[in-house]
CSV table of C-alpha atoms in Angstrom, one decimal:
chain,number,residue,atom,x,y,z
A,1,LYS,CA,26.6,-4.6,61.8
A,2,SER,CA,26.3,-6.6,58.6
A,3,ALA,CA,27.4,-10.2,58.3
A,4,LYS,CA,27.9,-9.7,54.6
A,5,LEU,CA,30.1,-6.8,55.2
A,6,GLU,CA,32.1,-8.6,57.8
A,7,GLN,CA,32.6,-11.6,55.5
A,8,CYS,CA,33.6,-9.4,52.6
A,9,MET,CA,36.2,-7.5,54.7
A,10,GLU,CA,37.7,-10.8,56.0
A,11,LEU,CA,37.9,-11.9,52.3
A,12,VAL,CA,39.6,-8.6,51.4
A,13,GLU,CA,42.1,-8.8,54.3
A,14,SER,CA,42.9,-12.4,53.4
A,15,CYS,CA,43.5,-11.5,49.7
A,16,VAL,CA,45.6,-8.6,50.6
A,17,ASN,CA,47.6,-10.5,53.0
A,18,SER,CA,48.2,-13.2,50.2
A,19,GLY,CA,49.5,-10.5,47.9
A,20,HIS,CA,46.5,-10.4,45.7
A,21,LYS,CA,45.2,-7.2,44.2
A,22,LEU,CA,41.6,-7.0,43.9
A,23,LEU,CA,38.6,-5.2,42.4
A,24,LEU,CA,35.5,-4.8,44.4
A,25,PHE,CA,32.4,-3.8,42.7
A,26,SER,CA,29.0,-2.5,44.1
A,27,GLN,CA,26.0,-1.0,42.5
A,28,PHE,CA,25.7,1.3,45.5
A,29,THR,CA,28.3,4.2,45.8
A,30,SER,CA,27.3,4.5,49.5
A,31,MET,CA,28.3,0.9,50.0
A,32,LEU,CA,31.7,1.7,48.5
A,33,ASP,CA,32.1,4.6,50.9
A,34,ILE,CA,31.4,2.3,53.8
A,35,VAL,CA,33.9,-0.3,52.5
A,36,ALA,CA,36.4,2.6,51.9
A,37,ALA,CA,36.0,3.8,55.7
A,38,ARG,CA,36.7,0.1,56.8
A,39,LEU,CA,39.8,-0.1,54.4
A,40,ASP,CA,41.1,3.2,56.0
A,41,GLY,CA,40.8,1.7,59.4
A,42,MET,CA,42.6,-1.4,58.3
A,43,GLY,CA,45.4,0.6,56.7
A,44,ILE,CA,44.7,-1.0,53.3
A,45,ARG,CA,45.5,1.3,50.3
A,46,TYR,CA,42.7,1.6,47.7
A,47,PHE,CA,41.2,3.7,44.8
A,48,MET,CA,37.6,4.4,44.3
A,49,LEU,CA,35.9,5.0,41.0
A,50,THR,CA,32.4,6.2,40.6
A,51,GLY,CA,30.2,7.9,38.0
A,52,SER,CA,31.6,11.2,39.4
A,53,THR,CA,35.2,10.4,38.7
A,54,LYS,CA,36.7,12.6,36.1
A,55,PRO,CA,38.1,10.8,32.9
A,56,ALA,CA,41.7,12.1,33.6
A,57,GLN,CA,41.4,11.0,37.2
A,58,ARG,CA,40.1,7.6,36.1
A,59,LEU,CA,43.0,7.0,33.8
A,60,LYS,CA,45.5,8.0,36.5
A,61,MET,CA,44.1,5.6,38.9
A,62,VAL,CA,44.0,2.7,36.5
A,63,ASN,CA,47.6,3.3,35.6
A,64,SER,CA,48.6,3.6,39.2
A,65,PHE,CA,46.7,0.4,40.3
A,66,ASN,CA,48.5,-1.6,37.5
A,67,GLY,CA,51.9,-0.2,38.5
A,68,ASP,CA,52.0,0.4,42.3
A,69,ASP,CA,51.3,-1.5,45.4
A,70,THR,CA,47.6,-0.4,46.0
A,71,SER,CA,45.7,-3.5,46.8
A,72,VAL,CA,42.0,-2.6,46.3
A,73,PHE,CA,40.2,-0.8,43.6
A,74,LEU,CA,36.6,-0.1,44.7
A,75,ILE,CA,34.3,0.4,41.6
A,76,SER,CA,30.8,1.2,41.1
A,77,LEU,CA,29.2,-1.1,38.6
A,78,LYS,CA,27.8,1.5,36.3
A,79,ALA,CA,31.2,3.4,36.2
A,80,GLY,CA,33.3,0.3,35.8
A,81,GLY,CA,31.6,-1.7,33.2
A,82,THR,CA,33.7,-0.5,30.4
A,83,GLY,CA,37.0,0.9,29.3
A,84,LEU,CA,39.2,-0.3,32.3
A,85,ASN,CA,42.1,-2.4,31.9
A,86,LEU,CA,43.0,-3.7,35.4
A,87,THR,CA,45.2,-6.7,34.6
A,88,LYS,CA,47.0,-6.5,38.0
A,89,ALA,CA,43.9,-7.6,39.8
A,90,SER,CA,43.8,-11.4,40.6
A,91,SER,CA,40.5,-11.3,42.5
A,92,VAL,CA,37.2,-9.9,41.9
A,93,ILE,CA,34.4,-9.4,44.3
A,94,HIS,CA,30.9,-8.4,43.6
A,95,PHE,CA,29.4,-7.2,46.9
A,96,ASP,CA,26.0,-7.1,45.5
A,97,ARG,CA,24.4,-8.5,42.5
A,98,TRP,CA,23.1,-6.4,39.4
A,99,TRP,CA,19.9,-7.7,37.8
A,100,ASN,CA,21.5,-7.7,34.4
A,101,PRO,CA,24.3,-10.6,34.3
A,102,ALA,CA,25.9,-9.0,31.3
A,103,VAL,CA,26.7,-5.8,33.4
A,104,GLU,CA,28.4,-8.1,35.9
A,105,ASP,CA,30.4,-10.0,33.3
A,106,GLN,CA,31.5,-6.8,31.8
A,107,ALA,CA,32.6,-5.6,35.2
A,108,THR,CA,34.5,-8.9,35.9
A,109,ASP,CA,36.2,-8.6,32.4
A,110,ARG,CA,38.2,-5.5,33.6
A,111,ALA,CA,40.6,-8.1,35.1
A,112,TYR,CA,40.3,-10.5,32.1
A,113,ARG,CA,42.2,-8.3,29.6
A,114,ILE,CA,45.0,-8.8,27.3
A,115,GLY,CA,48.1,-8.8,29.4
A,116,GLN,CA,46.5,-10.8,32.3
A,117,THR,CA,49.1,-13.4,33.5
A,118,LYS,CA,47.4,-14.5,36.7
A,119,ASN,CA,44.3,-16.7,37.3
A,120,VAL,CA,41.3,-14.6,38.4
A,121,THR,CA,39.1,-15.7,41.2
A,122,VAL,CA,35.5,-14.0,41.3
A,123,TYR,CA,33.6,-13.9,44.5
A,124,LYS,CA,29.8,-13.0,44.6
A,125,PHE,CA,28.2,-12.2,47.9
A,126,VAL,CA,24.6,-13.1,48.4
A,127,SER,CA,22.7,-13.0,51.7
A,128,ARG,CA,20.5,-16.1,52.3
A,129,GLY,CA,16.9,-15.7,52.9
A,130,THR,CA,16.7,-12.3,51.4
A,131,ILE,CA,15.4,-10.6,48.2
A,132,GLU,CA,18.9,-10.5,47.1
A,133,GLU,CA,18.8,-14.3,47.0
A,134,LYS,CA,15.7,-14.4,44.8
A,135,ILE,CA,17.3,-11.8,42.5
A,136,ASP,CA,20.3,-14.1,42.3
A,137,THR,CA,18.1,-17.1,41.4
A,138,ILE,CA,16.6,-15.0,38.6
A,139,ILE,CA,20.0,-13.9,37.4
A,140,GLU,CA,21.2,-17.5,37.2
A,141,ASP,CA,18.0,-18.7,35.5
A,142,LYS,CA,18.5,-15.8,33.0
A,143,LYS,CA,22.1,-16.9,32.2
A,144,LYS,CA,21.0,-20.5,31.8
A,145,LEU,CA,18.3,-19.6,29.3
A,146,ALA,CA,20.6,-17.3,27.4
A,147,ARG,CA,23.1,-20.3,27.2
A,148,GLU,CA,20.4,-22.7,25.9
A,149,ALA,CA,18.9,-20.3,23.5
A,150,VAL,CA,22.0,-18.7,22.1
A,151,GLY,CA,25.0,-20.7,23.2
A,152,SER,CA,28.5,-19.8,22.5
A,153,GLY,CA,27.9,-19.9,18.8
A,154,GLU,CA,30.7,-22.3,18.3
A,155,ALA,CA,29.4,-25.8,19.6
A,156,TRP,CA,27.5,-26.4,16.3
A,157,ILE,CA,30.5,-27.0,14.3
A,158,THR,CA,31.8,-29.8,16.4
A,159,LYS,CA,28.6,-31.6,16.0
A,160,LEU,CA,28.9,-31.7,12.2
A,161,SER,CA,29.6,-35.2,10.6
A,162,ASP,CA,32.6,-35.5,8.3
A,163,LYS,CA,30.3,-35.3,5.2
A,164,GLU,CA,28.5,-32.1,6.6
A,165,LEU,CA,31.9,-30.5,7.1
A,166,LEU,CA,33.1,-31.4,3.7
A,167,ASP,CA,29.9,-30.2,2.1
A,168,LEU,CA,30.1,-26.8,3.9
A,169,LEU,CA,33.7,-26.5,2.6
A,170,LYS,CA,32.9,-27.5,-0.9
A,171,LEU,CA,32.3,-24.8,-3.5
A,172,ASP,CA,29.5,-25.2,-6.1
A,173,LYS,CA,30.9,-23.8,-9.4
A,174,GLU,CA,27.5,-23.9,-11.0
A,175,GLU,CA,26.4,-21.2,-8.7
A,176,GLY,CA,29.1,-18.9,-9.8
A,177,ASP,CA,31.6,-19.3,-6.9
A,178,ASP,CA,35.0,-18.3,-8.0
A,179,LEU,CA,38.1,-18.0,-5.8
A,180,SER,CA,40.2,-16.3,-8.3
């Protein structure tokens, strides 16, 4: 028995019963197999995409998920990080965390694509008092450091004074700038 799995399955059932379609990511395909068996037992329709899924089957599943009443898409993190447009999903579950936050963000972005019309809720499962919790702390520290070091790249412009902004826009004819 796994308390984490039980909590996840309760969330899945709640989402499905509320009419939400969801993406469930795990870095372990064996975990996806366990979740799939539980979904089978609950009578919940799902697709599962792993690294062994052929490209043609992958596209077929994506199109079906976006167009039919299948509620859950189980996706391995490595296989689902790029190239998927799953805008019918309004919930994303990360069953286990990946050490690289960018990989998780890319996976979550499968639901945040052009054409998304719903709010998307993201859930991340972390077991308290485990190595997983320590990894989660490292991930969050890594994200914070990246935000502080790099930022969004856009905030600096809002901190410019009026004079700095005008100077930025002013062209210096002596340096050969010519708009014609």
